[in-house]
Short mmCIF file of N, CA and C in Angstrom, two decimals:
data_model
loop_
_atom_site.label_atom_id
_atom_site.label_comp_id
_atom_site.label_asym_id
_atom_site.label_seq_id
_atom_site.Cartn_x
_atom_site.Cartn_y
_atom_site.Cartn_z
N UNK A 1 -25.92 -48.57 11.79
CA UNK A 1 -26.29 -48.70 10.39
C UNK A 1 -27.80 -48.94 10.30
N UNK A 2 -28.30 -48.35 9.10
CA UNK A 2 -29.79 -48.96 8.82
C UNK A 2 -30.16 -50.66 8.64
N UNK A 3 -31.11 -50.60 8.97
CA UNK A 3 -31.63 -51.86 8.70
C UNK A 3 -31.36 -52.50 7.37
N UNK A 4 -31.72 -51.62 6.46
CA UNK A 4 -31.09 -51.81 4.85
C UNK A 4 -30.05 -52.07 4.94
N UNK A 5 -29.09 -51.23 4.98
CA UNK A 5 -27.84 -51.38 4.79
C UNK A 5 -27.14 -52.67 6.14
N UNK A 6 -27.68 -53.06 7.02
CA UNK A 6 -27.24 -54.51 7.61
C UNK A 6 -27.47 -55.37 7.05
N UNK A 7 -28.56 -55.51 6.01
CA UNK A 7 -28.94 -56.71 5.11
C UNK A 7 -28.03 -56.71 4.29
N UNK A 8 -28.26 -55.80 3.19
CA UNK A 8 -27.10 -55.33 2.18
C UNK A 8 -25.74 -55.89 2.34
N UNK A 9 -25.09 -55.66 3.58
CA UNK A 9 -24.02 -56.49 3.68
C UNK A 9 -23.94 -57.60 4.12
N UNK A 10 -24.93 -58.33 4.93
CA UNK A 10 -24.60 -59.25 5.31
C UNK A 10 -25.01 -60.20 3.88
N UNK A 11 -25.35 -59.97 3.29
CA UNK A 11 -26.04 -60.23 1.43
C UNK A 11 -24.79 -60.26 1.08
N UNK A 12 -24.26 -59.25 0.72
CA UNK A 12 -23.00 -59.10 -0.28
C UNK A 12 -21.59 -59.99 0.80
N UNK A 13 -21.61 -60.20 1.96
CA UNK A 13 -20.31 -60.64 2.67
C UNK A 13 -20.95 -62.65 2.79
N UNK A 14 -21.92 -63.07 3.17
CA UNK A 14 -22.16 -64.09 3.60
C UNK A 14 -22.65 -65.10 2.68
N UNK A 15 -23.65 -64.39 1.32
CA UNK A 15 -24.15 -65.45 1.06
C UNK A 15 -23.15 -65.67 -0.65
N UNK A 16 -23.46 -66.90 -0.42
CA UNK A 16 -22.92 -68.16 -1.30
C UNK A 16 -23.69 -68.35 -2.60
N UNK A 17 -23.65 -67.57 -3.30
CA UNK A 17 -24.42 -67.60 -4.64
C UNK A 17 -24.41 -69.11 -5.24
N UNK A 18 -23.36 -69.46 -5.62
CA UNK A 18 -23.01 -71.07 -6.07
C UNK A 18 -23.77 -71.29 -5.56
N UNK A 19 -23.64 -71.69 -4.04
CA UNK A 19 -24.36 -72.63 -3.43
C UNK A 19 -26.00 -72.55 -3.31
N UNK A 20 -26.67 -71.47 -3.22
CA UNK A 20 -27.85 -71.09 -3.10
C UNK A 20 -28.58 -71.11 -4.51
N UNK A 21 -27.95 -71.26 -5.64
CA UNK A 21 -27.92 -71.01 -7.11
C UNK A 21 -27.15 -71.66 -8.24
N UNK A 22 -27.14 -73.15 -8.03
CA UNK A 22 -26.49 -73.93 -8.29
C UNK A 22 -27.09 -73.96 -10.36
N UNK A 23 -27.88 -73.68 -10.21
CA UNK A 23 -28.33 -73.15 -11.67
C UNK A 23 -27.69 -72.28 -12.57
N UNK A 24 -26.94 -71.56 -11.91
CA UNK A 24 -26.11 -70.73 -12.39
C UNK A 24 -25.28 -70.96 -13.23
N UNK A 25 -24.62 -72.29 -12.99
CA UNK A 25 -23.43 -72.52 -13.39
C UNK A 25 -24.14 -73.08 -14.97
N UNK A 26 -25.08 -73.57 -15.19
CA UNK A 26 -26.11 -74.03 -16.25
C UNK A 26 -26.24 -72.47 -17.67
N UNK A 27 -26.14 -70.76 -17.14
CA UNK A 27 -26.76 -70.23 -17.76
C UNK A 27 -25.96 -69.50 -18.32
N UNK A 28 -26.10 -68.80 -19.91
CA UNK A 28 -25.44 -67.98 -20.77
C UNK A 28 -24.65 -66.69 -19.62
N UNK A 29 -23.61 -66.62 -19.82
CA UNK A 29 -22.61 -65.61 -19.17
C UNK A 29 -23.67 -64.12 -19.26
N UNK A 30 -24.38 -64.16 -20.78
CA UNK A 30 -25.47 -62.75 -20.56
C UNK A 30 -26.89 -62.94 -19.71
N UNK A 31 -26.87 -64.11 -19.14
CA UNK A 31 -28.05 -63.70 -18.22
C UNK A 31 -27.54 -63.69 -16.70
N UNK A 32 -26.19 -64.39 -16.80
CA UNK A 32 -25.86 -64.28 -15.28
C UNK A 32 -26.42 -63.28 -14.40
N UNK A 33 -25.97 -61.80 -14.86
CA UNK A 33 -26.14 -60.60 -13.78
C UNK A 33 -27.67 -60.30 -13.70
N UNK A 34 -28.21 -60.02 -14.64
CA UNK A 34 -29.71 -60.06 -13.68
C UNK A 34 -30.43 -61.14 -12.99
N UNK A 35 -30.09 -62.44 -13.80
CA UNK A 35 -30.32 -63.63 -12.67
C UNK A 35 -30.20 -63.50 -11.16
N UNK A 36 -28.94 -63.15 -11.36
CA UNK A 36 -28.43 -63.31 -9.79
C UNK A 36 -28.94 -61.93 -9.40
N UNK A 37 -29.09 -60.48 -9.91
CA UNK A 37 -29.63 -59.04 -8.80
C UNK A 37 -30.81 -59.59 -8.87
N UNK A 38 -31.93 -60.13 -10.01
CA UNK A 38 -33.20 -60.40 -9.65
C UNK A 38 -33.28 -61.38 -8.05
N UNK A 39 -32.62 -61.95 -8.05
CA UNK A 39 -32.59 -62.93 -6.63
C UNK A 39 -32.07 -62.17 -5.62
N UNK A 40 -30.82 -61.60 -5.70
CA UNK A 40 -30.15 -60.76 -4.49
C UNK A 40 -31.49 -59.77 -3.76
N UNK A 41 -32.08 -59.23 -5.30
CA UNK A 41 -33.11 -58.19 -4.29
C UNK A 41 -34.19 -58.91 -4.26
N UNK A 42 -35.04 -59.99 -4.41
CA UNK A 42 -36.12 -60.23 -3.79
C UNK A 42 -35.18 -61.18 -2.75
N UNK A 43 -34.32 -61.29 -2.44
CA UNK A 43 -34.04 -61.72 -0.82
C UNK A 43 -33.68 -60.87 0.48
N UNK A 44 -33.28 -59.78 -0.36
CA UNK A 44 -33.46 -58.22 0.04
C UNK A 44 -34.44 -57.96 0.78
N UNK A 45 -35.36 -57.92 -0.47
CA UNK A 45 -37.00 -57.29 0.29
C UNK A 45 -37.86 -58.24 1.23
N UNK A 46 -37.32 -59.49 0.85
CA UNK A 46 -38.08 -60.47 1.87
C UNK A 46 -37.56 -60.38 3.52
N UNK A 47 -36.18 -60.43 3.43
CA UNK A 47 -35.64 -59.81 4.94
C UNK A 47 -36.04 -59.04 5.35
N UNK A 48 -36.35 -58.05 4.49
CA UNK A 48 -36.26 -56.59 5.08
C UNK A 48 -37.69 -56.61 5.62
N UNK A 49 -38.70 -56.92 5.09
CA UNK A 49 -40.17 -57.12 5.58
C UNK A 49 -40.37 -57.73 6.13
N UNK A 50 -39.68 -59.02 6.93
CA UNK A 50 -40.05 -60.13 7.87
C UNK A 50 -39.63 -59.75 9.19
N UNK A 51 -37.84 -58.53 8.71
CA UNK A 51 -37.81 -58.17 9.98
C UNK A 51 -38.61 -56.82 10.67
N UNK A 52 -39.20 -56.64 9.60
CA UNK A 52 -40.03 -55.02 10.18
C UNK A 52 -41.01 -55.96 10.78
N UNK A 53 -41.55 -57.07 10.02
CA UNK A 53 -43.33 -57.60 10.25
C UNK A 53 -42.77 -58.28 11.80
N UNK A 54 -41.83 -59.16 11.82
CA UNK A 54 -42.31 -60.20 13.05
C UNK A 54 -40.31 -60.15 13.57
N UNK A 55 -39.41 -59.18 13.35
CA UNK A 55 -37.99 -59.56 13.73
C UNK A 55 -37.52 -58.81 14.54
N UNK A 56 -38.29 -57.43 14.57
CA UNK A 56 -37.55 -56.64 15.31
C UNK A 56 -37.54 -56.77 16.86
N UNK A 57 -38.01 -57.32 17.54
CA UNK A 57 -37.55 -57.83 18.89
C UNK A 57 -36.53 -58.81 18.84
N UNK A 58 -36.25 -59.75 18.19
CA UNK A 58 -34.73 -59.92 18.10
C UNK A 58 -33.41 -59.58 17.87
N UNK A 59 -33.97 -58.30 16.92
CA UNK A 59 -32.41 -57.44 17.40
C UNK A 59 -31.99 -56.35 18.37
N UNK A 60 -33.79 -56.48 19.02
CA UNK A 60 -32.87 -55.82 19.76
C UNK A 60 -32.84 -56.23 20.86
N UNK A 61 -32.93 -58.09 21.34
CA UNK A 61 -32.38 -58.62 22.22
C UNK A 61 -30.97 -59.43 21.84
N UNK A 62 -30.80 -58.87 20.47
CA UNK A 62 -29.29 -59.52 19.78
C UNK A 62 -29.39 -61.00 20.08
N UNK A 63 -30.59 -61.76 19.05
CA UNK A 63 -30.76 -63.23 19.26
C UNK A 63 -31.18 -63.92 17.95
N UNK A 64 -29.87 -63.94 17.38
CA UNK A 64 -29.62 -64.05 15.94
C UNK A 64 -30.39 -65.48 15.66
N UNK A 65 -30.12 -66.52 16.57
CA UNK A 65 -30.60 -67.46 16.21
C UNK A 65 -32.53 -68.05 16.11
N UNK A 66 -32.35 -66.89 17.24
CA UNK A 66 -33.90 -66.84 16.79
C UNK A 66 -34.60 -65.53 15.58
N UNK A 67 -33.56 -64.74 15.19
CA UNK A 67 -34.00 -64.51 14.16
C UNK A 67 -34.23 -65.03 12.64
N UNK A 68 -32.94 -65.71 12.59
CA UNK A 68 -32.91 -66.99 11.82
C UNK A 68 -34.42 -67.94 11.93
N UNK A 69 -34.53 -68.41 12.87
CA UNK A 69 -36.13 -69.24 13.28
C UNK A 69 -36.85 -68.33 12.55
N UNK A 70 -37.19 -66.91 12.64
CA UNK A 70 -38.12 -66.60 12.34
C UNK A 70 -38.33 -66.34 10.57
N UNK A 71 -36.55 -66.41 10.53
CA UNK A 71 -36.72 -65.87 8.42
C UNK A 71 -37.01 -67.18 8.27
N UNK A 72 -36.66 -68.38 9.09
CA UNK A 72 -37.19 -69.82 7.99
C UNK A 72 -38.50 -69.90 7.86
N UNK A 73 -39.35 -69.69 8.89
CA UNK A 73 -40.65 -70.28 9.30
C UNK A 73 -41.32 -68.90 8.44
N UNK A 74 -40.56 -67.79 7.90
CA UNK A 74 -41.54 -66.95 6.68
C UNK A 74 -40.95 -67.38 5.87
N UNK A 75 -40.56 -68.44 5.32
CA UNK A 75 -40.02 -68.70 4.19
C UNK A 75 -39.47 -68.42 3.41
N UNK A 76 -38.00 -67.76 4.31
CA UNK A 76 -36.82 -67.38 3.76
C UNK A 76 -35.84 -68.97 3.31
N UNK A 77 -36.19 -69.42 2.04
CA UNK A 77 -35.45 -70.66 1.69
C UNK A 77 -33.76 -70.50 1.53
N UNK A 78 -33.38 -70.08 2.32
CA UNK A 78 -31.56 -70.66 2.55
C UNK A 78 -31.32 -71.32 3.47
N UNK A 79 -30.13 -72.46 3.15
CA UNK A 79 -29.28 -73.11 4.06
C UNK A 79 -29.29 -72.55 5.32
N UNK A 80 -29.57 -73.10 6.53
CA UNK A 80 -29.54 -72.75 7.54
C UNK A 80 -28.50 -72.11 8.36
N UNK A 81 -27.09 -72.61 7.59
CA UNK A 81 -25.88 -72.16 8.32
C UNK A 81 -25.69 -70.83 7.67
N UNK A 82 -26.11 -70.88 6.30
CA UNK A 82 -25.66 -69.27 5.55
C UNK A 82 -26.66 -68.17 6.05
N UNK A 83 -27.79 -68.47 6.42
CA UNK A 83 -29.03 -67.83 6.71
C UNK A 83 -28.57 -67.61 8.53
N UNK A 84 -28.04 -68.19 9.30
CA UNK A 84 -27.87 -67.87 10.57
C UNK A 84 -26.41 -66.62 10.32
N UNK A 85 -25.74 -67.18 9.47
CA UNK A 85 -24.34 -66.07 9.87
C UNK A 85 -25.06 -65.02 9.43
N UNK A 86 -25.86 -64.90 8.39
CA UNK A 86 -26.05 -63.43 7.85
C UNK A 86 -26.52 -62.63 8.95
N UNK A 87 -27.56 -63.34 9.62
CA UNK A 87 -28.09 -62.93 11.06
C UNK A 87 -27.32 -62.13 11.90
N UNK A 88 -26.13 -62.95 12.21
CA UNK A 88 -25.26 -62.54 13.25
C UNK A 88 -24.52 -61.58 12.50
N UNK A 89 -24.49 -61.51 11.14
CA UNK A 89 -23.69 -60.20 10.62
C UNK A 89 -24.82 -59.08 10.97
N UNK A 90 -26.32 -59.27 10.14
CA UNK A 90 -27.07 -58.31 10.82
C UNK A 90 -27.13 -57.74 12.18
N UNK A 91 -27.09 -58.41 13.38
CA UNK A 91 -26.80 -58.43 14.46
C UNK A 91 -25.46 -57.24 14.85
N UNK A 92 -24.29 -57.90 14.43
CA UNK A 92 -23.05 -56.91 14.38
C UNK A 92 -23.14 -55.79 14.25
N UNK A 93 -23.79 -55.60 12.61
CA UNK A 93 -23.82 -53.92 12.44
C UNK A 93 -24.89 -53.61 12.45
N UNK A 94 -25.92 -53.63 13.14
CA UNK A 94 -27.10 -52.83 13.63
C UNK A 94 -26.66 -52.45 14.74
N UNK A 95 -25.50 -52.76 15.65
CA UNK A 95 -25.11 -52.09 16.99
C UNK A 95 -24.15 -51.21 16.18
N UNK A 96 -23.63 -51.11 15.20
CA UNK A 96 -22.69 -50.00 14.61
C UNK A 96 -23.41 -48.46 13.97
N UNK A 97 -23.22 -47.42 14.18
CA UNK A 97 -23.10 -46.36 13.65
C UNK A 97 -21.94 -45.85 12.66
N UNK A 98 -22.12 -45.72 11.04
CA UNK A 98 -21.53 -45.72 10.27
C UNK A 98 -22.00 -45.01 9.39
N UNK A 99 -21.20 -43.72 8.77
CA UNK A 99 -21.41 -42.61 8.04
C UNK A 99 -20.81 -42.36 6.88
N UNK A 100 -21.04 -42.25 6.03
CA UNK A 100 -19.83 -42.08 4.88
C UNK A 100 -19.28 -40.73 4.88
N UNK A 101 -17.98 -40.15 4.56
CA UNK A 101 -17.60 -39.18 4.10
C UNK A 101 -17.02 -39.01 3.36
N UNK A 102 -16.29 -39.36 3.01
CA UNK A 102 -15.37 -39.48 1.30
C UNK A 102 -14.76 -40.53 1.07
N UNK A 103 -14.76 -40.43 -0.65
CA UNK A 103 -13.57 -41.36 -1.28
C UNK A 103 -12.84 -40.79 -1.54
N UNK A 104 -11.26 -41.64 -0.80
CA UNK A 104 -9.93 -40.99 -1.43
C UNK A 104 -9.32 -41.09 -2.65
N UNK A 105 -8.25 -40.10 -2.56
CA UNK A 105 -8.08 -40.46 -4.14
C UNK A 105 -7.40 -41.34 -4.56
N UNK A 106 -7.06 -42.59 -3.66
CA UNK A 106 -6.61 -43.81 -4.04
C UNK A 106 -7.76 -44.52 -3.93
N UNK A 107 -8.88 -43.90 -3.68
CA UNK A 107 -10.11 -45.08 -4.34
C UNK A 107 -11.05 -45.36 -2.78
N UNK A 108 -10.48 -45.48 -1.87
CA UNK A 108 -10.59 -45.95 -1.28
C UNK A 108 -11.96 -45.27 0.22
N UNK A 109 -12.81 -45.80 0.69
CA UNK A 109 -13.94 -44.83 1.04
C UNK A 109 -13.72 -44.55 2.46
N UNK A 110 -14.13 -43.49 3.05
CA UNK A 110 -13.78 -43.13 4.38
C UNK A 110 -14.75 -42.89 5.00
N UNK A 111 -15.15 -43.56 6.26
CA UNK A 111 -16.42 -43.52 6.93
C UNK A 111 -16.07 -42.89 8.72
N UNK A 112 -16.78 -42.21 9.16
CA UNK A 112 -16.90 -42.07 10.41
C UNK A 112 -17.65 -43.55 11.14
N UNK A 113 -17.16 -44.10 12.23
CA UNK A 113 -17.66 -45.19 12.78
C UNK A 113 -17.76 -44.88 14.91
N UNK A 114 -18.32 -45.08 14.29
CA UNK A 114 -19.03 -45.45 16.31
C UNK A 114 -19.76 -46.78 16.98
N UNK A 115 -19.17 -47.47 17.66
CA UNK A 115 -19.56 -48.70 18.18
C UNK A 115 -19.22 -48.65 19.42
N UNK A 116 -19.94 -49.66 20.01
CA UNK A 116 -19.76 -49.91 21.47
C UNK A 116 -19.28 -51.41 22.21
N UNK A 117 -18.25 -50.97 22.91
CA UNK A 117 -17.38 -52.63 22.59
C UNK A 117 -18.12 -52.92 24.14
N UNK A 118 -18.26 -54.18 24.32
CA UNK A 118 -18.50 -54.86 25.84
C UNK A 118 -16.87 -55.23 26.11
N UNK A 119 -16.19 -54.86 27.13
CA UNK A 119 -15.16 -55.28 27.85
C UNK A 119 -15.39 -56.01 29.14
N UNK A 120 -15.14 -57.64 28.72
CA UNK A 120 -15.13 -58.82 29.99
C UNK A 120 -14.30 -58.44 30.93
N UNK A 121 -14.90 -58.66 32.32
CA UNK A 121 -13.58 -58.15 33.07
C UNK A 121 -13.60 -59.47 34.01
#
């Protein structure tokens, strides 16, 4: 997967809006949704530039935790535990190859996938 699209999900699967955005719960039901995409994507673009500027040797020694070190110390402000899993989700699917090819007609989307498993022996 792209670099984008590893953020993207580990964004949409890991992080904790409540918790990161405890303000939320404070604001008119009509400002909710851009509140929260205005934040989703400048945390977006801040990943995405910290790991081009100073990250990409950690993935590709798959060392989530020091990639984490490096989004805090650019001043990526999340919880440390939500900010490390996203990592290790980034981590996950940047070793995945994943393609889209259709949605079925029960809705549902169909991707070609290629990964590479380590088998302990």
């Amino acid at each position: 997967m792209t670099l984008d699209a590893c953020i993207a999900h580990a964004i949409h699967s890991d992080l904790d809006i409540l918790e990161v955005l405890p303000e939320v719960h404070e604001l008119a039901v009509e400002e909710l949704e851009p509140y929260i995409e205005r934040y989703v994507t400048e945390i977006h673009q801040r990943i995405y530039s910290t790991i081009l500027e100073s990250g990409e040797m950690f993935i590709r020694s798959h060392d989530s935790a020091g990639l984490c070190a490096t989004l805090m110390k650019a001043g990526i402000s999340l919880p440390p535990k939500i900010l490390l899993k996203m990592c290790q989700t980034i981590m996950q699917l940047s070793e995945l190859e994943a393609r889209f090819i259709l949605d079925t007609n029960d809705g549902k989307a169909l991707y070609y996938l290629k990964m590479d498993i380590a088998v302990a022996s």
